[in-house]
């Protein structure tokens, strides 16, 4: 017999699950801390790389290699090679290539490189003719352009809070651009064209892809859409005389330096796509989208440190107003998207519960049928 009283044993064994629960709670807390730390570090790296990429492009296109369209084409090549490497080496849990077999789907996918050429190509080209601060300020106008385009194409209306932030954003952009001593019409028009291209590309892609069952991963886009964009970018670059500019830059700066700058730009573009994909996989694209205002504001602030730019009190006030409105609009957009996601999850759970309930009812009916059949068989045997 045990010398320990029965009540003591009961108390001892009752406490054991408590120790396990405490251990599980500590493990969960530690995992949450590691996850949150990883997400924050990734976000900081993505924001830093986004801003660094803008600063690097401005430096490159205004100095050593003023060939923005050619460099954009090389970025596409690096993006394709990165996606190809990820496709071949990454585990299926991270990325599995989406197969596209229908011609109709291919025709829709080809809208993506056209939108890219209008958006990124013209944006990089504008950096050759305008300051980075004005470039980022004009680019912050994109929510307004997207709202107008989506209303014209899809009839989509904005909520009252978002409409107010868009109005304030327009006011801030007008103040910042009109009062800037660095304003140049050609740079403004090219950058404005890139904003229109971005808005049209986003809305049209969502419109024509709506209802399709094929969901493209960002690496699918890089695999399928980067090389077709070269069919537009390279002739465009040649027509602008950038091949001659490239030769002159090699003679002036040296082949090694130019090759290094092109490689650095391509690596920045490729790593940015990869890191953003990892961040979005760990969280959501909604959370990354809300950082747009902060990224623009940081790029504008740093541009005054690295490049010779001028500003007035009115232009600075306009920048502050525009960035605040942009960030607020992003928050409202995030809330709308999260609400839509939660509604979809709730509806899916309801459908699952209904299906499970129906399955149980069907099982009960089958069991009743079996019992009735058994009763009939037993009755016949007795007779």
XYZ file of C-alpha atoms in Angstrom:
383
model
C 0.000 0.000 0.000
C 1.128 3.518 -0.678
C 2.022 5.691 2.276
C 0.559 8.702 0.456
C -3.094 9.351 1.302
C -5.639 8.905 -1.457
C -6.588 12.584 -1.408
C -2.929 13.606 -1.852
C -2.584 11.355 -4.892
C -5.732 12.825 -6.377
C -4.456 16.317 -5.791
C -1.087 15.420 -7.362
C -2.596 13.971 -10.508
C -5.035 16.856 -10.820
C -2.149 19.286 -10.803
C -0.265 17.548 -13.611
C -2.492 18.916 -16.399
C -2.005 22.364 -14.889
C 1.754 22.082 -15.382
C 1.175 20.913 -18.960
C -1.193 23.823 -19.571
C 1.337 26.292 -18.201
C 4.032 24.789 -20.437
C 1.751 24.999 -23.473
C 0.899 28.597 -22.657
C 4.582 29.490 -22.410
C 5.290 27.755 -25.731
C 2.416 29.564 -27.422
C 3.550 32.894 -26.002
C 7.125 32.263 -27.150
C 5.902 31.315 -30.644
C 3.769 34.455 -30.827
C 6.726 36.620 -29.820
C 8.967 34.990 -32.445
C 6.247 35.377 -35.103
C 5.587 39.038 -34.244
C 9.309 39.821 -34.197
C 9.815 38.135 -37.580
C 6.890 40.002 -39.130
C 8.102 43.356 -37.784
C 11.647 42.747 -39.040
C 10.349 41.718 -42.458
C 8.151 44.808 -42.633
C 11.079 47.070 -41.720
C 13.265 45.381 -44.356
C 10.546 45.638 -47.035
C 9.906 49.329 -46.305
C 13.644 50.070 -46.209
C 14.198 48.255 -49.493
C 11.254 50.005 -51.142
C 12.610 53.421 -50.168
C 16.191 52.418 -51.054
C 15.022 51.244 -54.479
C 13.426 54.638 -55.162
C 16.572 56.479 -54.045
C 18.786 54.169 -56.091
C 16.717 54.618 -59.257
C 16.744 58.396 -58.894
C 20.534 58.358 -58.471
C 21.010 56.008 -61.409
C 18.693 57.736 -63.889
C 19.924 61.224 -63.008
C 23.636 60.369 -63.111
C 25.646 57.323 -64.185
C 23.059 55.642 -66.433
C 20.153 57.838 -67.623
C 18.434 54.937 -69.388
C 15.353 54.193 -67.247
C 13.452 52.091 -69.786
C 16.447 49.843 -70.475
C 17.039 49.405 -66.722
C 13.359 48.574 -66.222
C 13.749 45.827 -68.823
C 16.733 44.394 -66.927
C 14.669 44.430 -63.728
C 12.095 42.298 -65.501
C 14.764 39.796 -66.504
C 15.975 39.552 -62.905
C 12.384 39.127 -61.734
C 11.839 36.265 -64.178
C 15.065 34.529 -63.099
C 14.083 34.871 -59.440
C 10.630 33.385 -60.054
C 12.170 30.579 -62.090
C 14.606 29.791 -59.261
C 11.849 29.841 -56.632
C 9.682 27.593 -58.805
C 12.446 25.016 -59.158
C 13.859 25.090 -55.615
C 11.137 26.167 -53.166
C 8.864 23.661 -51.388
C 5.279 23.356 -52.660
C 4.019 24.857 -49.396
C 5.690 28.149 -50.345
C 4.998 28.249 -54.087
C 3.440 25.962 -56.661
C 3.187 27.212 -60.223
C -0.334 27.824 -61.443
C -0.879 26.096 -64.776
C -2.558 28.190 -67.457
C -3.820 26.272 -70.460
C -6.696 28.267 -71.955
C -6.109 30.940 -74.568
C -8.725 33.124 -72.909
C -6.767 33.102 -69.682
C -3.526 33.933 -71.502
C -5.180 36.927 -73.148
C -6.156 38.203 -69.715
C -2.682 37.640 -68.302
C -1.160 39.698 -71.124
C -2.935 42.751 -69.714
C -0.499 42.625 -66.798
C 2.695 43.443 -68.757
C 0.894 46.239 -70.583
C -0.139 47.735 -67.242
C 3.414 47.270 -65.961
C 4.892 49.147 -68.912
C 2.504 52.057 -68.379
C 2.976 52.050 -64.612
C 6.590 51.210 -63.736
C 8.119 52.109 -67.107
C 6.681 55.627 -67.128
C 7.373 56.063 -63.411
C 11.069 55.260 -63.876
C 11.180 57.511 -66.923
C 9.726 60.399 -64.914
C 12.640 60.156 -62.451
C 14.864 61.381 -65.267
C 12.890 64.632 -65.542
C 11.592 65.396 -62.049
C 12.688 65.225 -58.429
C 12.048 62.158 -56.287
C 9.950 64.206 -53.862
C 7.560 65.330 -56.614
C 7.556 61.835 -58.094
C 6.440 60.290 -54.804
C 3.932 63.066 -54.171
C 2.306 62.607 -57.572
C 2.357 58.812 -57.138
C 0.450 59.226 -53.862
C -2.446 60.421 -56.056
C -3.008 56.782 -57.107
C -5.949 56.084 -54.705
C -7.864 58.934 -56.358
C -7.071 57.649 -59.851
C -8.066 54.109 -58.859
C -11.342 55.345 -57.348
C -12.220 57.333 -60.500
C -11.249 54.468 -62.836
C -13.143 51.838 -60.828
C -16.252 54.042 -60.849
C -15.986 54.589 -64.624
C -15.403 50.898 -65.427
C -17.212 49.012 -62.646
C -19.562 51.636 -61.213
C -17.928 51.171 -57.813
C -18.633 53.907 -55.283
C -16.435 54.931 -52.352
C -17.616 55.171 -48.755
C -18.051 58.643 -47.261
C -14.913 58.466 -45.051
C -12.783 57.339 -47.987
C -14.283 60.010 -50.254
C -13.343 62.675 -47.696
C -9.757 61.405 -47.449
C -9.508 61.355 -51.253
C -10.654 64.986 -51.391
C -8.041 65.977 -48.807
C -5.435 63.981 -50.760
C -6.229 65.949 -53.932
C -5.846 69.199 -51.995
C -2.482 68.134 -50.563
C -1.091 67.007 -53.917
C -2.178 70.248 -55.590
C -0.559 72.314 -52.821
C 2.677 70.339 -52.945
C 3.021 70.269 -56.732
C 1.880 73.823 -57.549
C 4.087 75.441 -54.895
C 7.203 73.368 -55.622
C 10.154 75.320 -57.093
C 11.293 72.072 -58.784
C 8.111 71.647 -60.840
C 8.709 70.554 -64.440
C 5.775 69.948 -66.766
C 7.288 67.030 -68.703
C 8.164 65.140 -65.519
C 4.713 65.878 -64.091
C 2.959 64.601 -67.226
C 5.029 61.398 -67.430
C 4.541 60.630 -63.745
C 0.847 61.440 -64.040
C 0.670 59.016 -66.961
C 2.234 56.314 -64.796
C -0.437 56.897 -62.127
C -3.178 56.583 -64.749
C -1.506 53.437 -66.066
C -1.318 51.984 -62.567
C -4.984 52.705 -61.858
C -6.153 51.400 -65.230
C -4.024 48.275 -64.891
C -5.297 47.461 -61.393
C -8.963 48.032 -62.206
C -8.902 46.387 -65.631
C -6.985 43.354 -64.355
C -9.458 42.904 -61.505
C -12.355 43.426 -63.922
C -11.298 40.909 -66.557
C -10.006 38.394 -63.996
C -13.215 38.573 -61.998
C -15.080 35.282 -61.893
C -12.120 33.246 -63.053
C -11.097 30.252 -60.972
C -7.401 30.774 -61.677
C -5.648 32.672 -58.878
C -2.207 33.910 -59.826
C 0.605 34.057 -57.288
C 3.081 36.939 -57.539
C 5.664 34.485 -58.869
C 3.150 33.322 -61.490
C 2.955 36.920 -62.657
C 6.759 37.141 -62.812
C 6.985 33.861 -64.735
C 4.246 34.633 -67.236
C 4.266 38.427 -67.636
C 7.879 39.633 -67.362
C 9.245 38.360 -70.658
C 6.272 39.640 -72.735
C 6.856 43.116 -71.286
C 10.323 43.076 -72.870
C 8.634 43.120 -76.291
C 7.501 46.654 -75.459
C 10.301 47.886 -73.191
C 13.285 47.074 -75.417
C 11.935 48.698 -78.641
C 10.830 51.675 -76.545
C 14.321 51.939 -75.062
C 15.919 51.696 -78.514
C 13.601 54.365 -79.937
C 14.603 56.747 -77.136
C 18.278 56.276 -77.959
C 19.074 54.513 -74.689
C 21.357 51.961 -76.362
C 23.663 54.842 -77.373
C 23.332 56.269 -73.846
C 24.387 52.868 -72.490
C 27.487 52.839 -74.724
C 28.421 56.361 -73.635
C 27.950 55.443 -69.964
C 30.239 52.428 -70.359
C 32.912 54.600 -71.982
C 32.557 57.272 -69.292
C 32.074 55.168 -66.140
C 33.600 51.856 -67.155
C 31.947 48.537 -68.014
C 32.465 47.117 -64.517
C 30.674 49.959 -62.751
C 27.733 50.016 -65.175
C 27.347 46.242 -64.979
C 27.493 46.454 -61.189
C 24.806 49.162 -61.091
C 22.531 47.183 -63.413
C 23.046 44.057 -61.301
C 22.380 45.986 -58.089
C 19.120 47.346 -59.497
C 18.035 43.901 -60.648
C 18.883 42.361 -57.263
C 16.921 45.094 -55.475
C 13.895 44.451 -57.692
C 14.113 40.662 -57.269
C 14.743 40.650 -53.518
C 11.972 43.193 -52.955
C 9.452 40.930 -54.686
C 10.687 37.911 -52.727
C 10.632 39.603 -49.306
C 7.226 41.174 -49.898
C 5.871 37.781 -50.923
C 7.172 36.210 -47.701
C 5.683 39.039 -45.636
C 2.298 38.766 -47.369
C 2.344 34.975 -46.917
C 2.897 35.482 -43.170
C 0.257 38.202 -42.832
C -1.814 39.635 -45.673
C -1.424 42.034 -48.574
C -3.895 44.278 -46.733
C -1.388 44.956 -43.957
C 1.423 45.734 -46.375
C -0.777 48.054 -48.420
C -1.449 50.236 -45.389
C 2.287 51.096 -45.202
C 2.137 52.922 -48.556
C 1.761 56.360 -47.004
C 4.680 55.801 -44.660
C 6.884 54.564 -47.517
C 6.065 57.637 -49.628
C 6.671 60.016 -46.719
C 9.990 58.371 -45.859
C 11.159 58.476 -49.484
C 10.254 62.167 -49.735
C 12.027 63.020 -46.476
C 15.200 61.158 -47.459
C 15.178 62.603 -50.980
C 15.862 66.055 -49.513
C 18.901 64.595 -47.737
C 20.452 62.920 -50.789
C 19.460 65.121 -53.739
C 19.495 68.890 -54.393
C 15.804 69.734 -54.083
C 13.989 72.930 -53.174
C 10.861 73.392 -51.095
C 8.571 76.135 -49.848
C 6.403 76.236 -46.744
C 3.316 75.658 -48.898
C 4.814 72.664 -50.711
C 5.922 71.096 -47.408
C 2.451 71.648 -45.955
C 0.943 70.055 -49.072
C 3.229 67.031 -48.709
C 2.205 66.619 -45.051
C -1.503 66.915 -45.900
C -1.231 64.476 -48.816
C 0.730 61.872 -46.819
C -1.709 62.061 -43.895
C -4.690 61.648 -46.221
C -2.964 58.808 -48.079
C -2.247 56.943 -44.823
C -5.801 57.497 -43.525
C -7.275 56.270 -46.805
C -5.078 53.173 -46.560
C -6.406 52.469 -43.060
C -10.019 52.764 -44.249
C -9.209 50.481 -47.185
C -7.631 47.955 -44.816
C -10.722 47.946 -42.618
C -13.003 47.391 -45.608
C -10.907 44.507 -46.889
C -10.633 42.891 -43.462
C -14.395 43.191 -43.005
C -14.932 41.565 -46.409
C -12.497 38.771 -45.514
C -14.188 38.169 -42.165
C -17.589 38.095 -43.853
C -16.329 35.538 -46.367
C -14.886 33.390 -43.566
C -18.156 33.627 -41.616
C -20.158 32.620 -44.680
C -17.795 29.707 -45.359
C -18.157 28.512 -41.752
C -21.934 28.701 -42.038
C -21.838 26.696 -45.249
C -19.571 24.109 -43.617
C -21.880 23.794 -40.619
C -24.895 23.429 -42.895
C -23.117 20.762 -44.923
C -22.083 18.908 -41.751
C -25.634 19.098 -40.398
C -26.998 17.761 -43.668
C -24.433 14.949 -43.635
C -25.463 13.936 -40.119
C -29.137 14.002 -41.099
C -28.363 11.832 -44.124
C -26.469 9.387 -41.894
C -29.408 9.225 -39.482
C -31.785 8.524 -42.383
C -29.487 5.760 -43.634
C -29.293 4.213 -40.159
C -33.093 4.306 -39.868
C -33.405 2.654 -43.276
C -30.954 -0.048 -42.205
C -32.847 -0.636 -38.936
C -36.136 -0.865 -40.789
C -34.658 -3.306 -43.299
C -33.214 -5.405 -40.469
C -36.571 -5.456 -38.700
C -38.309 -6.598 -41.872
C -35.732 -9.361 -42.417
C -36.068 -10.563 -38.808
C -39.866 -10.564 -39.062
C -39.748 -12.616 -42.247
C -37.347 -15.088 -40.645
C -39.697 -15.539 -37.671
C -42.600 -16.209 -40.028
